[in-house]
Short mmCIF file of C-alpha atoms and ligand atoms in Angstrom, two decimals:
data_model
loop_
_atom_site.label_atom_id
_atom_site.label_comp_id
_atom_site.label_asym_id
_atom_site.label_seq_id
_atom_site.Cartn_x
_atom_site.Cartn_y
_atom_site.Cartn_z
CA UNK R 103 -43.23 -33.71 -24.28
CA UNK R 104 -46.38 -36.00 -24.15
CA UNK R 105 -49.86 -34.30 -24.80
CA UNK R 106 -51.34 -33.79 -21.16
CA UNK R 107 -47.99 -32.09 -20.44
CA UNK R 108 -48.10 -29.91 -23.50
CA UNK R 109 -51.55 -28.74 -22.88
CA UNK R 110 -50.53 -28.03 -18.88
CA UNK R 111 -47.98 -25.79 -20.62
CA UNK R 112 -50.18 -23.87 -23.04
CA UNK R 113 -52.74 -23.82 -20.41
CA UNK R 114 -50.47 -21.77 -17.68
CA UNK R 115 -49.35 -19.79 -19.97
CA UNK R 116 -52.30 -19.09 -21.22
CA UNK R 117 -53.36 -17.85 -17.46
CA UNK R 118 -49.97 -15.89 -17.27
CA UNK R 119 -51.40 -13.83 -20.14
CA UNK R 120 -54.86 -13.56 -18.09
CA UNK R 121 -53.45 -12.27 -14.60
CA UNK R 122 -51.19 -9.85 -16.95
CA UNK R 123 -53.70 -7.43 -17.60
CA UNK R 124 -53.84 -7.20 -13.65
CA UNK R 125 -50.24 -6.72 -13.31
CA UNK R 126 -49.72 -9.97 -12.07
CA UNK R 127 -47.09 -12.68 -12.51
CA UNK R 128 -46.38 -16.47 -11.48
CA UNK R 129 -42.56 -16.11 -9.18
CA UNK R 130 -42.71 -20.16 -9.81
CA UNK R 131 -41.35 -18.92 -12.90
CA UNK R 132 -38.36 -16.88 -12.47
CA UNK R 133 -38.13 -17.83 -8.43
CA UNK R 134 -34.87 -20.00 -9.11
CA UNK R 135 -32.83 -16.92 -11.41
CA UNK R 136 -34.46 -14.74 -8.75
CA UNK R 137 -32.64 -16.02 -5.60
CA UNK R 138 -29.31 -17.63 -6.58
CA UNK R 139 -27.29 -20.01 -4.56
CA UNK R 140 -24.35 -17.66 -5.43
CA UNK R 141 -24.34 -13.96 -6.86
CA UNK R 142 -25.02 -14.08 -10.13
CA UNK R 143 -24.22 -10.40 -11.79
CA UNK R 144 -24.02 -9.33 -15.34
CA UNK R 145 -21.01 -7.39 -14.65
CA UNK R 146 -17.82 -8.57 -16.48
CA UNK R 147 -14.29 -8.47 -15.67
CA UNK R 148 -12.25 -5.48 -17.97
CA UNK R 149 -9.36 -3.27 -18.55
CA UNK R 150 -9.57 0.29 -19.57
CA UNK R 151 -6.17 1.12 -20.97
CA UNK R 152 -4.65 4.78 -20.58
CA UNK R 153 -3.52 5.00 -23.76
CA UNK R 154 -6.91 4.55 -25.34
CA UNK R 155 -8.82 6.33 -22.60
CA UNK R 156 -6.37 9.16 -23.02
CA UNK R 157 -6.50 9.32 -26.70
CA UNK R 158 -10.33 9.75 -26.95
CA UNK R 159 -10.70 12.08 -24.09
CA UNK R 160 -7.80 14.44 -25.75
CA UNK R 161 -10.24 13.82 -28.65
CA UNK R 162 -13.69 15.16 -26.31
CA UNK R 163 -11.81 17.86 -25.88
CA UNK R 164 -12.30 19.17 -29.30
CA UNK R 165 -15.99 18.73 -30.10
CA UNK R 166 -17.09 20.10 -26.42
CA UNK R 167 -16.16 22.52 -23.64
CA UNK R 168 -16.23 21.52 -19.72
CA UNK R 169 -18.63 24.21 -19.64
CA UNK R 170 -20.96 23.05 -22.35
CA UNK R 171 -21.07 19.98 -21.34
CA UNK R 172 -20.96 20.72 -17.54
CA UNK R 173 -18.66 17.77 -16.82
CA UNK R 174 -16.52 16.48 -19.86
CA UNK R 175 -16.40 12.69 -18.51
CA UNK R 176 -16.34 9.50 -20.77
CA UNK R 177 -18.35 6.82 -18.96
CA UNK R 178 -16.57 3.62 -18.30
CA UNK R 179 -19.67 1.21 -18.85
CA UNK R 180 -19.27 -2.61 -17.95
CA UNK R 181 -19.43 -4.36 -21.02
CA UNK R 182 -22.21 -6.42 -19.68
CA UNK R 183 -24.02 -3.49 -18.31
CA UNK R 184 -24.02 -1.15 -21.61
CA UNK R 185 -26.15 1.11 -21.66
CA UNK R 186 -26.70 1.32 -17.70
CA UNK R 187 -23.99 4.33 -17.22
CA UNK R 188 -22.34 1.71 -14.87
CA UNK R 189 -19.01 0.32 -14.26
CA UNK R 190 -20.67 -2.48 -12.03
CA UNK R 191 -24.35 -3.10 -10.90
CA UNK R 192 -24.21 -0.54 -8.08
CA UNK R 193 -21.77 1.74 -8.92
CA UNK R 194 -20.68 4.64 -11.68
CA UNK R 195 -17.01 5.37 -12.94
CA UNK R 196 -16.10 8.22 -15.09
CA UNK R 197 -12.93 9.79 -16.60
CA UNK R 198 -13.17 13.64 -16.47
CA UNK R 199 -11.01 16.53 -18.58
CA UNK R 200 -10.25 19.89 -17.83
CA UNK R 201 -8.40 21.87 -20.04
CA UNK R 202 -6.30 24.73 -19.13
CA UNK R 203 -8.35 27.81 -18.49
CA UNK R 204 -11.15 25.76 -18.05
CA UNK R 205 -14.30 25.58 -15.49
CA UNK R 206 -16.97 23.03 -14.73
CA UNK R 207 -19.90 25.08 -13.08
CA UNK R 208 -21.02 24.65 -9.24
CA UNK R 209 -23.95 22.13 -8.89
CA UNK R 210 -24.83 19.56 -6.11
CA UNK R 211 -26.52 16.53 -5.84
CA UNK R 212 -27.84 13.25 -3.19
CA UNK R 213 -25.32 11.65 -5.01
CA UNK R 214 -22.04 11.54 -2.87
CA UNK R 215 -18.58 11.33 -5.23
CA UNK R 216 -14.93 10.47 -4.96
CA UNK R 217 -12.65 11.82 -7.61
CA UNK R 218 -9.52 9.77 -7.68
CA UNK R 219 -6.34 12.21 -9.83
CA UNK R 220 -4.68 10.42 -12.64
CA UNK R 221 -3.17 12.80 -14.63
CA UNK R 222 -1.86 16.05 -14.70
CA UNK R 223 -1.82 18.74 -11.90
CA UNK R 224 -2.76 22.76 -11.36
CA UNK R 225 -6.79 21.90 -11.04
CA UNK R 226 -8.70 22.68 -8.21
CA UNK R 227 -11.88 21.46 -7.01
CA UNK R 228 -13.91 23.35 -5.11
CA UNK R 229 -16.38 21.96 -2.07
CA UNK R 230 -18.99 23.77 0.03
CA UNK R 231 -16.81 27.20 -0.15
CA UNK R 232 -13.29 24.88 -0.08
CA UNK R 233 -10.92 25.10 -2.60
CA UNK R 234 -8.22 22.38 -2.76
CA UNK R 235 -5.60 21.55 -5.59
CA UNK R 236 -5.08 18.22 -6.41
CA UNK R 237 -2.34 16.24 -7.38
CA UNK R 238 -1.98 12.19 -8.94
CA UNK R 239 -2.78 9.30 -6.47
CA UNK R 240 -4.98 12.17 -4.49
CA UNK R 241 -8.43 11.21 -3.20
CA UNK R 242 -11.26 13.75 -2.84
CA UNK R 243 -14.54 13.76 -1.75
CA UNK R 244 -17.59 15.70 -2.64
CA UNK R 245 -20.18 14.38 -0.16
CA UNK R 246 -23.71 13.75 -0.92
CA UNK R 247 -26.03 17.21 -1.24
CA UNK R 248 -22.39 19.94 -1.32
CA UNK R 249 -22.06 22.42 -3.41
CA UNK R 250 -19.16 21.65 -5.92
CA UNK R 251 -17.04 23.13 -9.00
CA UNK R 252 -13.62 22.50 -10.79
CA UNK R 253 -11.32 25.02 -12.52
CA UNK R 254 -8.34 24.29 -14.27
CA UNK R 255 -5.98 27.30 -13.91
CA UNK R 256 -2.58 25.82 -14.61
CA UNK R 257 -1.19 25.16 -18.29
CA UNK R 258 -1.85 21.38 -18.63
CA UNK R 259 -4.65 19.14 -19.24
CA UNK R 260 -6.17 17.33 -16.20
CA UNK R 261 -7.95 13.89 -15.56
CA UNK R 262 -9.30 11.75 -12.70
CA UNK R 263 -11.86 9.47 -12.20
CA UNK R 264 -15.46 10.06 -11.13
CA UNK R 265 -16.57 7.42 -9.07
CA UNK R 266 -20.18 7.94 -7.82
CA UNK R 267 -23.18 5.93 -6.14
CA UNK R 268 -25.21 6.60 -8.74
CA UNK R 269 -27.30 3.27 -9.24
CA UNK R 270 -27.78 2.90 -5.49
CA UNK R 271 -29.28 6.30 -5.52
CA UNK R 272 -31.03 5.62 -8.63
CA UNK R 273 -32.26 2.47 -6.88
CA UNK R 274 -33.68 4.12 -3.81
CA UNK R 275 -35.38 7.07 -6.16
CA UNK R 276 -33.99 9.67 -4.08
CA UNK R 277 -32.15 11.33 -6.70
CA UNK R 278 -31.87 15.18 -6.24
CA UNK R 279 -29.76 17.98 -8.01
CA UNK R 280 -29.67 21.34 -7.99
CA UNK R 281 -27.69 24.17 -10.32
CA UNK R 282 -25.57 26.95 -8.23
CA UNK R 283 -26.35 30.21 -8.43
CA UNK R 284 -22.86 31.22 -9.47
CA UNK R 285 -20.80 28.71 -11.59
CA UNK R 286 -17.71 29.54 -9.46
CA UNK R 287 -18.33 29.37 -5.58
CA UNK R 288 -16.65 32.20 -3.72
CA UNK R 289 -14.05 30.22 -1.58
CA UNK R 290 -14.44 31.84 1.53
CA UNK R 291 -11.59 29.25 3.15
CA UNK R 292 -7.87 29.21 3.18
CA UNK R 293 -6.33 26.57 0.65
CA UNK R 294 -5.92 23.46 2.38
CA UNK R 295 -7.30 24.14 6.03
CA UNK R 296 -9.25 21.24 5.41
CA UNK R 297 -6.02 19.03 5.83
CA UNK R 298 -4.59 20.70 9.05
CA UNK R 299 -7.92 20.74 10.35
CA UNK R 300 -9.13 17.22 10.04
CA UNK R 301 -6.35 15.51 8.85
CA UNK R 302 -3.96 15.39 11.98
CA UNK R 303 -5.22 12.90 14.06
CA UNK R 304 -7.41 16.25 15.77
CA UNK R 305 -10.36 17.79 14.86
CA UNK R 306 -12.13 21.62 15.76
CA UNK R 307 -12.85 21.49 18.76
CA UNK R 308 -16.15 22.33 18.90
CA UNK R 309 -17.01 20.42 15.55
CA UNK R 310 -20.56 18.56 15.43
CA UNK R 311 -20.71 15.93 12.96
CA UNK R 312 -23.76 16.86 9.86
CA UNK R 313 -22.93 14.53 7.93
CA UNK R 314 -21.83 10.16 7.94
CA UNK R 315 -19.37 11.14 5.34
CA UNK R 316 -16.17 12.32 6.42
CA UNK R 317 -15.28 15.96 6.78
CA UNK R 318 -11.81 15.73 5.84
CA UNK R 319 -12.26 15.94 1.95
CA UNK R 320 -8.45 15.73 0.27
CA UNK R 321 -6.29 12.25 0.93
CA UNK R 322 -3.25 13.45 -0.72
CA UNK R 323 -1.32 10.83 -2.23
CA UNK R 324 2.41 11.83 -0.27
CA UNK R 325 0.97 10.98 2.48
CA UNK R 326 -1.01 7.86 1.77
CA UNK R 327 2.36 6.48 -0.44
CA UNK R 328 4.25 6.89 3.20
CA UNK R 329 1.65 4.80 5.17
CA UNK R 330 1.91 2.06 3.16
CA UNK R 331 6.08 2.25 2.76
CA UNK R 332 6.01 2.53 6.30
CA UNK R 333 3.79 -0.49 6.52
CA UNK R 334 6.05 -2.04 3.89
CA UNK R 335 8.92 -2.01 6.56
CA UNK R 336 7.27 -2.98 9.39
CA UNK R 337 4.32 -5.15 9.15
CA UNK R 338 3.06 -8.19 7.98
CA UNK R 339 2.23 -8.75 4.29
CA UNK R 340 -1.40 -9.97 3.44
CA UNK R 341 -0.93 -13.39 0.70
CA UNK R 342 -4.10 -11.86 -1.20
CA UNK R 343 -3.42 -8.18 -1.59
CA UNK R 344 -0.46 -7.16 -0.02
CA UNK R 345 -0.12 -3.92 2.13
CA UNK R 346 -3.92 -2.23 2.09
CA UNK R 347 -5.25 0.45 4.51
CA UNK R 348 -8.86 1.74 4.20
CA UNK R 349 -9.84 5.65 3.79
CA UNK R 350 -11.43 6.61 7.00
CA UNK R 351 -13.74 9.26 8.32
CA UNK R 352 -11.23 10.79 10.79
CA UNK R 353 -13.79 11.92 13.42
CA UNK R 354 -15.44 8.24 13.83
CA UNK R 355 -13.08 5.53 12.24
CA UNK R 356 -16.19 4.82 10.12
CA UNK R 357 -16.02 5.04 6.09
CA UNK R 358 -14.48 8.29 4.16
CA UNK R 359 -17.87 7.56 2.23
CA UNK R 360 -21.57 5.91 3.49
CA UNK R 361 -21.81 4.23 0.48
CA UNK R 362 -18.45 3.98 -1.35
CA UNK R 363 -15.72 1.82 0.38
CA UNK R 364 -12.73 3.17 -0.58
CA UNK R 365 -8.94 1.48 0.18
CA UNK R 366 -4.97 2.28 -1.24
CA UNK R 367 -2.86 -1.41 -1.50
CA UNK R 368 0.72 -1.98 -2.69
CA UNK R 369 1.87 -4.82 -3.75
CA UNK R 370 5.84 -5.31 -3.77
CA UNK R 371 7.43 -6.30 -7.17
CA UNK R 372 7.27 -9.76 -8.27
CA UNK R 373 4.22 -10.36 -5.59
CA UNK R 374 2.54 -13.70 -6.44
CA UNK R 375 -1.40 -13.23 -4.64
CA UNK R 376 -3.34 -15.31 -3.90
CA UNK R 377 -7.06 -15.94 -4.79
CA UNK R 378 -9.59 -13.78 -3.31
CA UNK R 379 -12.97 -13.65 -3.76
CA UNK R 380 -15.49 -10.76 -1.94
CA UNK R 381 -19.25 -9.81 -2.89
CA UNK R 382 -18.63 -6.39 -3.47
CA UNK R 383 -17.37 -5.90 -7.13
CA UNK R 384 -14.55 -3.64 -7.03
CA UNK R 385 -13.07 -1.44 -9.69
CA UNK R 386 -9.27 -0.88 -9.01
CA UNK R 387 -7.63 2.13 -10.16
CA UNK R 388 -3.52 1.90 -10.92
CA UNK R 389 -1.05 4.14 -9.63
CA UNK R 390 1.83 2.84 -9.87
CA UNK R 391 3.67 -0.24 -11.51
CA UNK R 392 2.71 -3.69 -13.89
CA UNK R 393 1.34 -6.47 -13.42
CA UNK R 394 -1.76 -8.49 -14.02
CA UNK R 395 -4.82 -9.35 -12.60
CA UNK R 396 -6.54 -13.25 -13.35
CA UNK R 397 -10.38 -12.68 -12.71
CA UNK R 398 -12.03 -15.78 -13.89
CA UNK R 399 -10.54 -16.51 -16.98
CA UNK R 400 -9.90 -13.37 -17.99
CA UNK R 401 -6.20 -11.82 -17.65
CA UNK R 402 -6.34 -8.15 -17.13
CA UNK R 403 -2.79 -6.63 -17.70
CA UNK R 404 -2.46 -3.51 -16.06
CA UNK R 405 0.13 -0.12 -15.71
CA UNK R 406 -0.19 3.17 -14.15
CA UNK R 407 -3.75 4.74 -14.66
CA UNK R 408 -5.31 1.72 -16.38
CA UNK R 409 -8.68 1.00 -14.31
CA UNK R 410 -9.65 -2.53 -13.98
CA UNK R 411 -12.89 -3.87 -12.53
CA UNK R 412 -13.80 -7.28 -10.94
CA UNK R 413 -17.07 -8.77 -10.14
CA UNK R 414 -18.60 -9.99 -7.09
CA UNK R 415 -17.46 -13.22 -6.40
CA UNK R 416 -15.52 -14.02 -9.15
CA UNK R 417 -12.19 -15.24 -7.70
CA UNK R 418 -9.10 -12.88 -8.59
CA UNK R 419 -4.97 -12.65 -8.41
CA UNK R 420 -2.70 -10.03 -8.66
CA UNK R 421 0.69 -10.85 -9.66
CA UNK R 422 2.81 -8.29 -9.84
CA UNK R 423 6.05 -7.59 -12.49
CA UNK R 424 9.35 -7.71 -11.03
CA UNK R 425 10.78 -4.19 -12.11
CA UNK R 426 8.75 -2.19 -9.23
CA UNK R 427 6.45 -2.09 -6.58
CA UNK R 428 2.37 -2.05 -7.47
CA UNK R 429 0.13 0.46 -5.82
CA UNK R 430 -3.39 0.33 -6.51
CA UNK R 431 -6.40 2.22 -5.46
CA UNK R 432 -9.81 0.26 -5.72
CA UNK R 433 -13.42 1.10 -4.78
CA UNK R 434 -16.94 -0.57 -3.79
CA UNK R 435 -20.23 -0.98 -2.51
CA UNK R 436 -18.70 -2.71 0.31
CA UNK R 437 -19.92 -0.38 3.66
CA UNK R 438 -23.53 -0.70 2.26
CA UNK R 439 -23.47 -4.60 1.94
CA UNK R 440 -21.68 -4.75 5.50
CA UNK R 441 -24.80 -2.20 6.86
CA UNK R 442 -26.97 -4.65 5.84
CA UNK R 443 -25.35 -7.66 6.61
CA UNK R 444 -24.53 -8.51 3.17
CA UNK R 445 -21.25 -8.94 2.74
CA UNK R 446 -19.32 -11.88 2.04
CA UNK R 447 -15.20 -12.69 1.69
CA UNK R 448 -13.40 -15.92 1.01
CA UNK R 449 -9.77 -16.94 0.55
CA UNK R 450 -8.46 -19.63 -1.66
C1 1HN O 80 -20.75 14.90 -11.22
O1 1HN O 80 -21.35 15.83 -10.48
C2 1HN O 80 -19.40 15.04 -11.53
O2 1HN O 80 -19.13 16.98 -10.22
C3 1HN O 80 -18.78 14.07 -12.30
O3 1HN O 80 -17.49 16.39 -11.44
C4 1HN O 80 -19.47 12.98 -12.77
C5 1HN O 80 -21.52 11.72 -12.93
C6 1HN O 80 -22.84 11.56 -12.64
C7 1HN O 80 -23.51 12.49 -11.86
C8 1HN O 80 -22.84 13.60 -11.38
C9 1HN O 80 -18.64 16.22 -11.03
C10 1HN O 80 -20.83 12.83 -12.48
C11 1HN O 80 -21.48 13.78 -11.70
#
């Protein structure tokens, strides 16, 4: 560096330090990491593995009750966003245990949450008076601001995924939560009238939407499984991901969630995909069957209930094993980046 550059340095940053004090800053300096030509996230592609995950949340299950610790979840962080409570830069993953005999008291929150069942079955949550009992490959919503509680009643241990909006929320400061006043709501509804209600194709006839997020709450898994068989049979197969349908709100066609984009895929056996590449990093949740996933560089080998998450942008492939079909569900940001005009796909 010659001299008269040298001393332009030191003297800029020598006014840096001087408009500090008045909480001021040059964007000459960070403009270009600021506004990328392409996304640029820490997140990283990884694999949580059921066999660990199970192992240390059998393990949580000694030093802490579900009521103690009011949910008994091990965070799955992004190992480039430790720290952050994150499993990418906008969204929050959890696995949660319930023991036999076991409750995790009513609360509510802005926050809206999908619980997607891995293992186990005989556990209940409980939404805004509405009990339902959940089963694997089940998807559940507890919309933003409902009252909600789990029990575990049955004889076996119980896990599923937590997967909230927590950053976005945390983004926006409008972050509210509230105790209930009993830990067990009083379910004042018949088991599963939420499904024949909402979940035929028909809806109460005088019901008024109060919500964007959908009122049908429980996916089960039977009947998800025999949509995409059924599409299996009879309809085209996608190069990049197969068979995938999207979790709707049944009353508009809109989202299940406002801010979590939610979709079921299978992927036949031996299914070579193609490279796909989308903004909204996606963490993928395994139901059934092997196979890997190439993000980047990295090769994430998967089975049944290992969770997997991709970045935005970063190209990835599934390839599936040859002994049986893959079905995978995945979530993301995407209905907020396509609200916003955000969001951004591309083959090859
Ligand atoms: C929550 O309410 C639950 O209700 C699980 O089971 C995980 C993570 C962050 C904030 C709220 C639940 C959560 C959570």
């Amino acid at each position: 560096m010659d001299t008269a550059v040298a001393a332009n340095t030191a003297v800029r940053k020598q006014f840096y330090e001087k408009i500090s004090s008045d909480q001021m800053t040059p964007l000459w300096e960070v403009l270009h990491s600021l506004v990328t030509p392409v996304p640029k996230t820490p997140c990283l592609p990884h694999v949580w593995k059921w066999d660990t995950s199970y192992k240390w949340l059998l393990e949580a299950g000694t030093l802490i009750s579900a009521q103690e610790a009011e949910r008994r979840v091990l965070v799955l962080e992004n190992p480039g966003l430790r720290g952050q409570t994150r499993i990418t830069h906008s969204l929050y993953a959890g696995l949660q245990l319930i023991l036999p005999g076991e409750i995790a008291p009513a609360h509510r929150h802005s926050q809206s949450a999908l619980r997607f069942i891995l293992h186990g079955s005989g556990a209940y949550t409980a939404v805004n008076g509405e009990k339902v009992f959940m089963n694997v490959g089940d998807f559940v919503i507890t919309p933003s601001w409902t009252f909600h509680d789990h029990g575990n009643p049955g004889d076996q241990p119980m896990v599923w995924l937590d997967g909230l909006d927590v950053p976005i929320v945390e983004l926006l400061d409008a972050q509210f939560m509230e105790k209930g006043e009993e830990e067990s709501q009083e379910t004042h509804i018949e088991v599963n009238a939420n499904l024949a209600e909402f979940g035929n194709s028909m809806k109460p006839v005088e019901y008024r939407p109060r919500s964007k997020t959908s009122p049908l709450f429980w996916y089960p898994y039977s009947r998800t499984r025999e949509a995409l068989e059924t599409m299996k049979q009879h309809s085209d197969m996608h190069d990049c991901w197969g068979f995938k349908l999207q979790y709707t709100n049944p009353v508009n066609g809109d989202w299940a969630i406002p801010t979590i984009g939610t979709f079921m895929q299978l992927m036949p056996k031996s299914f070579k995909g193609k490279p796909y590449r989308s903004t909204d990093s996606t963490v993928y949740v395994v139901v059934e069957g092997n196979g890997m996933c190439v993000v980047g560089d990295s090769v994430l080998e998967f089975g049944p209930k290992d969770v997997l998450v991709c970045p935005s942008w970063m190209p990835h492939k599934f390839e599936i094993s040859d002994r049986s079909d893959a079905v995978v569900f995945s979530y993301s940001d995407r209905p907020v980046q396509q609200a916003f005009d955000l969001w951004r796909e591309q083959f090859g």
